[in-house]
Amino acid sequence: MGLLLLRFPKKLLTLLLLLSACVQTTQAEWFSRKEPIMGTRVFVEIWQDDPERAQSLLQQAMDEMERINLLMSPYQDASELAKVNRDAALAPVHISRELFNLILKANHYSDISGGAFDITFASVGHKFDYRKHIRPSAEEQKAAAELIDYRHLALDPKGLTIAFAKPGMRIDLGGIAKGYAVDNVVALLRASGVRNGIVTAGGDSRLIGDHRGRPWMLGIKHPRGEEHVITLPLSDSAVSTSGDYERYFEEDGVRFHHIIDPAKGESAHELLSTTILADHSVDADALSTTVFVLGAEKGLKLVNSLAGVSAILIDRTGKVRYSDDLVDPTMH
Ligand code: ADP
Ligand code: MG
């Protein structure tokens, strides 16, 4: 009996010693990195216990963002997308399966939105430089608007080629590529065992797990100020915000900004900001741009028809609108 009593605490002691040794070697903490890539701010933060491994994962994350930028940026002469814009009106251009599939995904959002999302918006969009306040003449803009129609993209899934039906057409994946890149980085981090983290590229973020026992807190900025109007507690989800305040200039009281309504060939003006919650960033990204173009009524109708997708919109009067699955906090 006495022996047993003596033995028990000894075992417990060993266990305690073992435990404290574990705690010492697993000094986990948050590691983060911020870099300008894809014309925006990329931020990655992960919870890791090995600093060297953490730095290596952050580097892999940035490398993946850079890889996608070099593939899909319209501003990189050597990118596949730039080649398409140069040559696809002359002859079909062979592209990678990866770019082809993302174009198909973009066209899916064109199909379900009646063309509100349309990567050929760039036929007009490329004539603007929002930083330099450059815009086309009214006639030039009108002529270019005639070229917007994703159905004028000839896609051959066997040969992996793309061709433009009309000369002067352009494509740009700016409304979906950042979300795609964020998903790829999340997949890479998760495959490496990351259980808590955030990956952000401009207005697109995706959360891996929670913030160590609490949700992540993500703010929606006031479209005309710096403060956050809404803070969302989120875990394991994707969130994307599109606004008319990111890239724009004003002339004679008209705001020229980077989200183009394909039907009109000019900036969409019904909403100031759209935030979409979804499982994947690629969907949240495409839908935030789509709903911005569609406006509140049609946009909410589309979101309400999609499973696992929510929306928070701010209209021109500053009023906040929610999809049916969310509870408007001011209604209580
Ligand atoms: P950002 O995070 O760059 O603000 P958004 O998700 O708000 O991106 O999308 C805006 C970008 O989408 C524009 O910069 C442009 O590249 C692209 N875009 C603009 N209008 C459309 C449209 N009607 N359909 C698809 N893409 C668009
Ligand atoms: Mg978007």
Coordinates of C-alpha atoms and ligand atoms in Angstrom, one line a residue:
M1 CA 0.0 0.0 0.0
G2 CA 2.7 2.4 1.1
L3 CA 4.7 1.5 -2.0
L4 CA 1.9 2.2 -4.3
L5 CA 1.4 5.6 -2.7
L6 CA 5.1 6.4 -3.2
R7 CA 5.0 5.3 -6.8
F8 CA 2.1 7.3 -7.9
P9 CA 3.6 10.8 -7.2
K10 CA 6.8 9.7 -8.8
K11 CA 5.0 9.0 -12.0
L12 CA 3.2 12.3 -11.8
L13 CA 6.4 14.1 -11.3
T14 CA 7.9 12.5 -14.5
L15 CA 4.8 13.5 -16.4
L16 CA 5.1 17.1 -15.2
L17 CA 8.8 17.2 -16.1
L18 CA 8.0 15.9 -19.5
L19 CA 5.2 18.4 -20.0
S20 CA 7.3 21.4 -19.0
A21 CA 10.0 20.2 -21.4
C22 CA 7.4 20.1 -24.2
V23 CA 6.3 23.6 -23.4
Q24 CA 9.8 24.8 -23.5
T25 CA 10.5 23.4 -27.0
T26 CA 7.2 24.6 -28.4
Q27 CA 7.4 28.3 -27.9
A28 CA 4.8 29.0 -30.6
E29 CA 4.0 32.5 -31.7
W30 CA 2.7 34.6 -34.6
F31 CA 4.9 35.2 -37.5
S32 CA 4.0 37.6 -40.3
R33 CA 5.2 39.3 -43.4
K34 CA 3.9 42.1 -45.6
E35 CA 4.9 42.8 -49.2
P36 CA 3.7 44.8 -52.2
I37 CA 2.7 42.2 -54.8
M38 CA 0.0 42.1 -57.5
G39 CA -0.3 45.9 -57.3
T40 CA -1.5 45.6 -53.7
R41 CA -0.5 44.8 -50.1
V42 CA 0.0 41.1 -49.4
F43 CA 0.0 40.1 -45.7
V44 CA 0.4 36.6 -44.3
E45 CA 0.4 35.8 -40.6
I46 CA 0.7 32.2 -39.2
W47 CA 1.0 30.6 -35.8
Q48 CA 4.2 28.5 -35.7
D49 CA 6.6 27.1 -33.1
D50 CA 9.7 26.9 -35.2
P51 CA 10.9 30.4 -36.4
E52 CA 13.0 29.0 -39.2
R53 CA 10.1 26.9 -40.6
A54 CA 7.8 29.9 -40.1
Q55 CA 10.1 32.1 -42.3
S56 CA 10.4 29.4 -44.9
L57 CA 6.5 29.1 -45.1
L58 CA 6.1 32.9 -45.3
Q59 CA 8.7 32.9 -48.2
Q60 CA 6.8 30.1 -50.0
A61 CA 3.6 32.1 -49.6
M62 CA 5.1 35.3 -51.1
D63 CA 6.7 33.2 -53.9
E64 CA 3.3 31.8 -54.8
M65 CA 1.8 35.2 -55.0
E66 CA 4.6 36.4 -57.2
R67 CA 4.3 33.4 -59.5
I68 CA 0.6 34.1 -60.1
N69 CA 1.4 37.7 -60.7
L70 CA 4.0 36.8 -63.3
L71 CA 1.4 34.6 -65.0
M72 CA -1.6 36.8 -64.9
S73 CA -0.6 40.5 -64.6
P74 CA -1.6 42.6 -67.6
Y75 CA 1.3 44.9 -66.7
Q76 CA 4.0 42.3 -67.1
D77 CA 4.9 42.1 -70.7
A78 CA 6.1 38.5 -70.3
S79 CA 2.9 37.2 -68.6
E80 CA 0.6 34.8 -70.4
L81 CA -2.2 37.3 -70.0
A82 CA -0.2 40.1 -71.7
K83 CA 0.5 37.7 -74.6
V84 CA -3.2 36.9 -74.9
N85 CA -4.0 40.6 -75.0
R86 CA -1.3 41.2 -77.7
D87 CA -2.1 38.2 -80.0
A88 CA -5.5 36.7 -79.4
A89 CA -7.3 38.9 -81.9
L90 CA -4.8 37.7 -84.6
A91 CA -4.8 33.9 -83.9
P92 CA -5.7 31.5 -81.0
V93 CA -3.1 31.8 -78.2
H94 CA -2.0 28.7 -76.3
I95 CA -2.2 29.2 -72.5
S96 CA -1.5 27.1 -69.4
R97 CA -4.3 24.9 -68.0
E98 CA -4.1 27.1 -64.9
L99 CA -4.9 30.3 -66.7
F100 CA -7.5 28.5 -68.8
N101 CA -9.3 27.2 -65.8
L102 CA -9.4 30.6 -64.1
I103 CA -10.9 32.1 -67.2
L104 CA -13.5 29.4 -67.2
K105 CA -14.3 30.2 -63.5
A106 CA -14.5 33.9 -64.4
N107 CA -16.9 33.1 -67.2
H108 CA -19.1 31.1 -64.8
Y109 CA -19.6 34.3 -62.8
S110 CA -20.4 36.1 -66.1
D111 CA -23.0 33.4 -66.8
I112 CA -24.7 33.6 -63.4
S113 CA -24.7 37.4 -63.3
G114 CA -26.0 38.1 -66.7
G115 CA -22.6 39.5 -67.7
A116 CA -22.1 41.9 -64.7
F117 CA -18.8 40.2 -64.1
D118 CA -16.9 40.1 -67.4
I119 CA -13.1 39.9 -67.8
T120 CA -13.5 41.7 -71.2
F121 CA -14.4 44.8 -69.3
A122 CA -10.7 45.5 -69.8
S123 CA -11.5 46.5 -73.4
V124 CA -12.6 49.8 -71.7
G125 CA -10.7 49.4 -68.5
H126 CA -7.2 49.4 -70.0
K127 CA -7.9 52.9 -71.4
F128 CA -8.0 54.3 -67.8
D129 CA -5.0 55.0 -65.6
Y130 CA -6.5 55.9 -62.2
R131 CA -3.2 56.9 -60.7
K132 CA -2.4 59.3 -63.5
H133 CA -6.0 60.5 -63.9
I134 CA -6.0 59.4 -67.5
R135 CA -9.3 58.5 -69.3
P136 CA -10.5 58.0 -72.8
S137 CA -12.6 60.5 -74.7
A138 CA -16.4 59.8 -74.6
E139 CA -16.3 58.5 -78.2
E140 CA -13.3 56.3 -77.6
Q141 CA -15.0 54.9 -74.4
K142 CA -18.2 54.2 -76.3
A143 CA -16.5 52.4 -79.1
A144 CA -14.5 50.3 -76.6
A145 CA -17.6 49.5 -74.6
E146 CA -19.0 47.7 -77.8
L147 CA -16.1 45.2 -77.4
I148 CA -17.1 44.1 -73.9
D149 CA -18.7 40.6 -74.1
Y150 CA -17.2 37.5 -72.6
R151 CA -19.1 35.4 -75.2
H152 CA -16.7 36.9 -77.8
L153 CA -13.9 34.8 -76.2
A154 CA -13.3 31.6 -78.2
L155 CA -12.1 29.0 -75.7
D156 CA -10.8 25.6 -76.9
P157 CA -10.6 23.3 -73.9
K158 CA -8.7 20.6 -75.8
G159 CA -6.0 22.7 -77.4
L160 CA -6.0 25.1 -74.4
T161 CA -6.3 28.2 -76.6
I162 CA -8.1 31.4 -76.4
A163 CA -9.0 33.8 -79.2
F164 CA -10.8 37.2 -79.4
A165 CA -13.7 37.5 -81.8
K166 CA -13.0 41.2 -82.3
P167 CA -9.8 43.3 -82.6
G168 CA -9.3 45.7 -79.7
M169 CA -10.7 43.3 -77.1
R170 CA -8.7 42.9 -73.9
I171 CA -9.1 40.7 -70.8
D172 CA -8.0 41.4 -67.2
L173 CA -8.4 39.0 -64.2
G174 CA -8.1 41.8 -61.6
G175 CA -11.5 40.9 -60.2
I176 CA -10.7 37.3 -59.5
A177 CA -6.9 36.7 -59.5
K178 CA -6.1 37.9 -56.0
G179 CA -8.8 35.6 -54.6
Y180 CA -7.3 32.7 -56.6
A181 CA -3.8 33.5 -55.3
V182 CA -5.1 33.7 -51.7
D183 CA -6.7 30.2 -52.0
N184 CA -3.5 28.8 -53.4
V185 CA -1.4 30.2 -50.5
V186 CA -3.9 28.9 -48.0
A187 CA -3.8 25.4 -49.6
L188 CA 0.0 25.5 -49.4
L189 CA 0.1 26.6 -45.8
R190 CA -2.5 24.0 -44.7
A191 CA -0.7 21.2 -46.5
S192 CA 2.3 22.2 -44.4
G193 CA 0.3 21.8 -41.2
V194 CA -0.6 25.5 -40.5
R195 CA -3.7 25.4 -38.3
N196 CA -4.1 29.2 -37.6
G197 CA -3.4 32.0 -40.0
I198 CA -4.6 34.7 -42.3
V199 CA -3.7 35.4 -45.9
T200 CA -4.6 38.9 -47.3
A201 CA -4.1 40.4 -50.8
G202 CA -5.7 43.9 -50.8
G203 CA -9.4 43.5 -50.2
D204 CA -9.3 39.7 -50.2
S205 CA -8.6 37.7 -47.0
R206 CA -8.9 34.1 -46.0
L207 CA -8.7 32.7 -42.5
I208 CA -7.1 29.4 -41.6
G209 CA -8.8 28.3 -38.3
D210 CA -9.4 30.9 -35.7
H211 CA -7.2 33.3 -33.8
R212 CA -6.2 30.7 -31.2
G213 CA -9.4 30.2 -29.4
R214 CA -11.2 33.4 -30.5
P215 CA -12.4 34.4 -33.9
W216 CA -10.4 36.7 -36.2
M217 CA -11.8 40.3 -36.2
L218 CA -12.0 41.8 -39.7
G219 CA -13.2 45.3 -40.3
I220 CA -15.2 46.8 -43.2
K221 CA -13.9 50.3 -43.8
H222 CA -16.2 53.2 -44.2
P223 CA -16.2 53.9 -47.9
R224 CA -15.6 57.6 -47.3
G225 CA -13.3 57.4 -44.2
E226 CA -10.7 55.4 -42.4
E227 CA -12.8 54.1 -39.5
H228 CA -14.4 50.6 -39.6
V229 CA -18.2 50.7 -39.8
I230 CA -18.5 47.0 -39.1
T231 CA -16.3 44.4 -37.5
L232 CA -16.9 40.8 -38.3
P233 CA -15.8 37.9 -36.1
L234 CA -14.7 35.1 -38.5
S235 CA -13.0 31.8 -38.6
D236 CA -12.1 29.5 -41.5
S237 CA -13.7 31.6 -44.2
A238 CA -13.0 34.0 -47.0
V239 CA -14.0 37.6 -47.1
S240 CA -13.6 40.1 -50.0
T241 CA -14.5 43.8 -50.2
S242 CA -14.8 45.8 -53.4
G243 CA -15.1 49.6 -53.2
D244 CA -15.2 52.7 -55.4
Y245 CA -12.5 54.2 -53.1
E246 CA -9.5 52.0 -53.8
R247 CA -8.5 53.3 -57.3
Y248 CA -10.3 56.4 -58.6
F249 CA -10.1 60.0 -59.6
E250 CA -12.7 62.7 -59.8
E251 CA -13.5 65.2 -62.5
D252 CA -16.3 67.7 -62.4
G253 CA -17.9 65.8 -59.5
V254 CA -17.8 62.4 -61.4
R255 CA -15.9 59.6 -59.8
F256 CA -14.0 57.4 -62.3
H257 CA -13.2 54.2 -60.6
H258 CA -11.9 50.7 -61.4
I259 CA -15.1 48.7 -61.3
I260 CA -16.8 48.9 -64.8
D261 CA -20.4 48.1 -65.5
P262 CA -20.1 46.1 -68.7
A263 CA -23.6 47.1 -69.9
K264 CA -22.6 50.8 -69.8
G265 CA -18.9 50.6 -70.3
E266 CA -18.4 53.0 -67.4
S267 CA -17.8 52.9 -63.6
A268 CA -20.7 51.3 -61.6
H269 CA -22.3 53.9 -59.3
E270 CA -25.1 52.3 -57.3
L271 CA -23.0 51.0 -54.3
L272 CA -20.0 52.3 -52.4
S273 CA -18.8 49.0 -51.1
T274 CA -19.6 45.3 -51.3
T275 CA -18.3 42.7 -48.9
I276 CA -18.8 39.0 -49.7
L277 CA -18.3 36.1 -47.3
A278 CA -17.7 32.6 -48.8
D279 CA -15.7 29.5 -48.2
H280 CA -13.1 30.3 -50.9
S281 CA -11.5 33.6 -51.8
V282 CA -11.8 33.0 -55.6
D283 CA -15.6 33.0 -55.2
A284 CA -15.7 35.9 -52.7
D285 CA -13.4 38.0 -54.9
A286 CA -15.4 37.5 -58.1
L287 CA -18.7 38.0 -56.3
S288 CA -17.7 41.2 -54.6
T289 CA -16.9 42.8 -58.0
T290 CA -20.1 41.2 -59.5
V291 CA -22.4 42.4 -56.8
F292 CA -20.8 45.9 -56.9
V293 CA -21.9 46.0 -60.6
L294 CA -25.3 44.5 -60.1
G295 CA -26.3 46.9 -57.3
A296 CA -28.3 46.1 -54.1
E297 CA -31.4 44.5 -55.5
K298 CA -30.0 42.2 -58.1
G299 CA -26.8 41.7 -56.2
L300 CA -28.6 40.5 -53.0
K301 CA -30.9 38.3 -55.1
L302 CA -27.9 36.6 -56.6
V303 CA -26.2 36.1 -53.2
N304 CA -29.4 34.8 -51.6
S305 CA -29.5 32.2 -54.3
L306 CA -26.0 30.9 -53.6
A307 CA -25.4 28.4 -50.8
G308 CA -22.7 29.4 -48.3
V309 CA -22.4 33.0 -49.6
S310 CA -23.3 36.2 -47.6
A311 CA -23.1 39.8 -48.5
I312 CA -22.9 43.2 -46.7
L313 CA -23.4 46.2 -48.9
I314 CA -23.1 49.9 -48.4
D315 CA -25.2 52.0 -50.7
R316 CA -24.8 55.6 -51.9
T317 CA -26.7 56.9 -48.9
G318 CA -24.5 55.1 -46.5
K319 CA -27.2 52.5 -45.7
V320 CA -25.9 49.0 -44.9
R321 CA -27.7 46.1 -46.5
Y322 CA -27.4 42.4 -45.7
S323 CA -28.1 39.1 -47.4
D324 CA -31.0 37.1 -46.0
D325 CA -28.8 34.8 -43.9
L326 CA -27.3 37.6 -41.9
V327 CA -29.0 39.5 -39.1
D328 CA -29.1 43.3 -39.5
P329 CA -27.9 44.4 -36.0
T330 CA -29.9 47.6 -36.2
M331 CA -33.2 45.7 -36.5
H332 CA -33.1 44.6 -32.8
Ligands
ADP1 P1 -9.4 45.2 -55.8 O1 -9.2 44.2 -54.6 O2 -8.3 45.4 -56.8 O3 -10.1 46.5 -55.4 P2 -12.0 44.2 -56.7 O4 -12.3 42.8 -56.2 O5 -12.7 45.3 -56.1 O6 -10.4 44.4 -56.7 O7 -12.2 44.2 -58.2 C1 -11.8 45.3 -59.0 C2 -11.0 44.9 -60.1 O8 -11.8 44.0 -60.9 C3 -10.7 46.0 -61.1 O9 -9.4 46.6 -60.7 C4 -10.6 45.3 -62.4 O10 -9.3 44.7 -62.6 C5 -11.6 44.2 -62.3 N1 -12.9 44.6 -62.9 C6 -13.5 45.8 -63.0 N2 -14.8 45.7 -63.5 C7 -15.0 44.4 -63.7 C8 -16.1 43.6 -64.2 N3 -17.2 44.2 -64.6 N4 -15.9 42.3 -64.4 C9 -14.8 41.7 -64.0 N5 -13.7 42.3 -63.5 C10 -13.8 43.6 -63.3
MG2 MG -13.3 41.2 -56.5

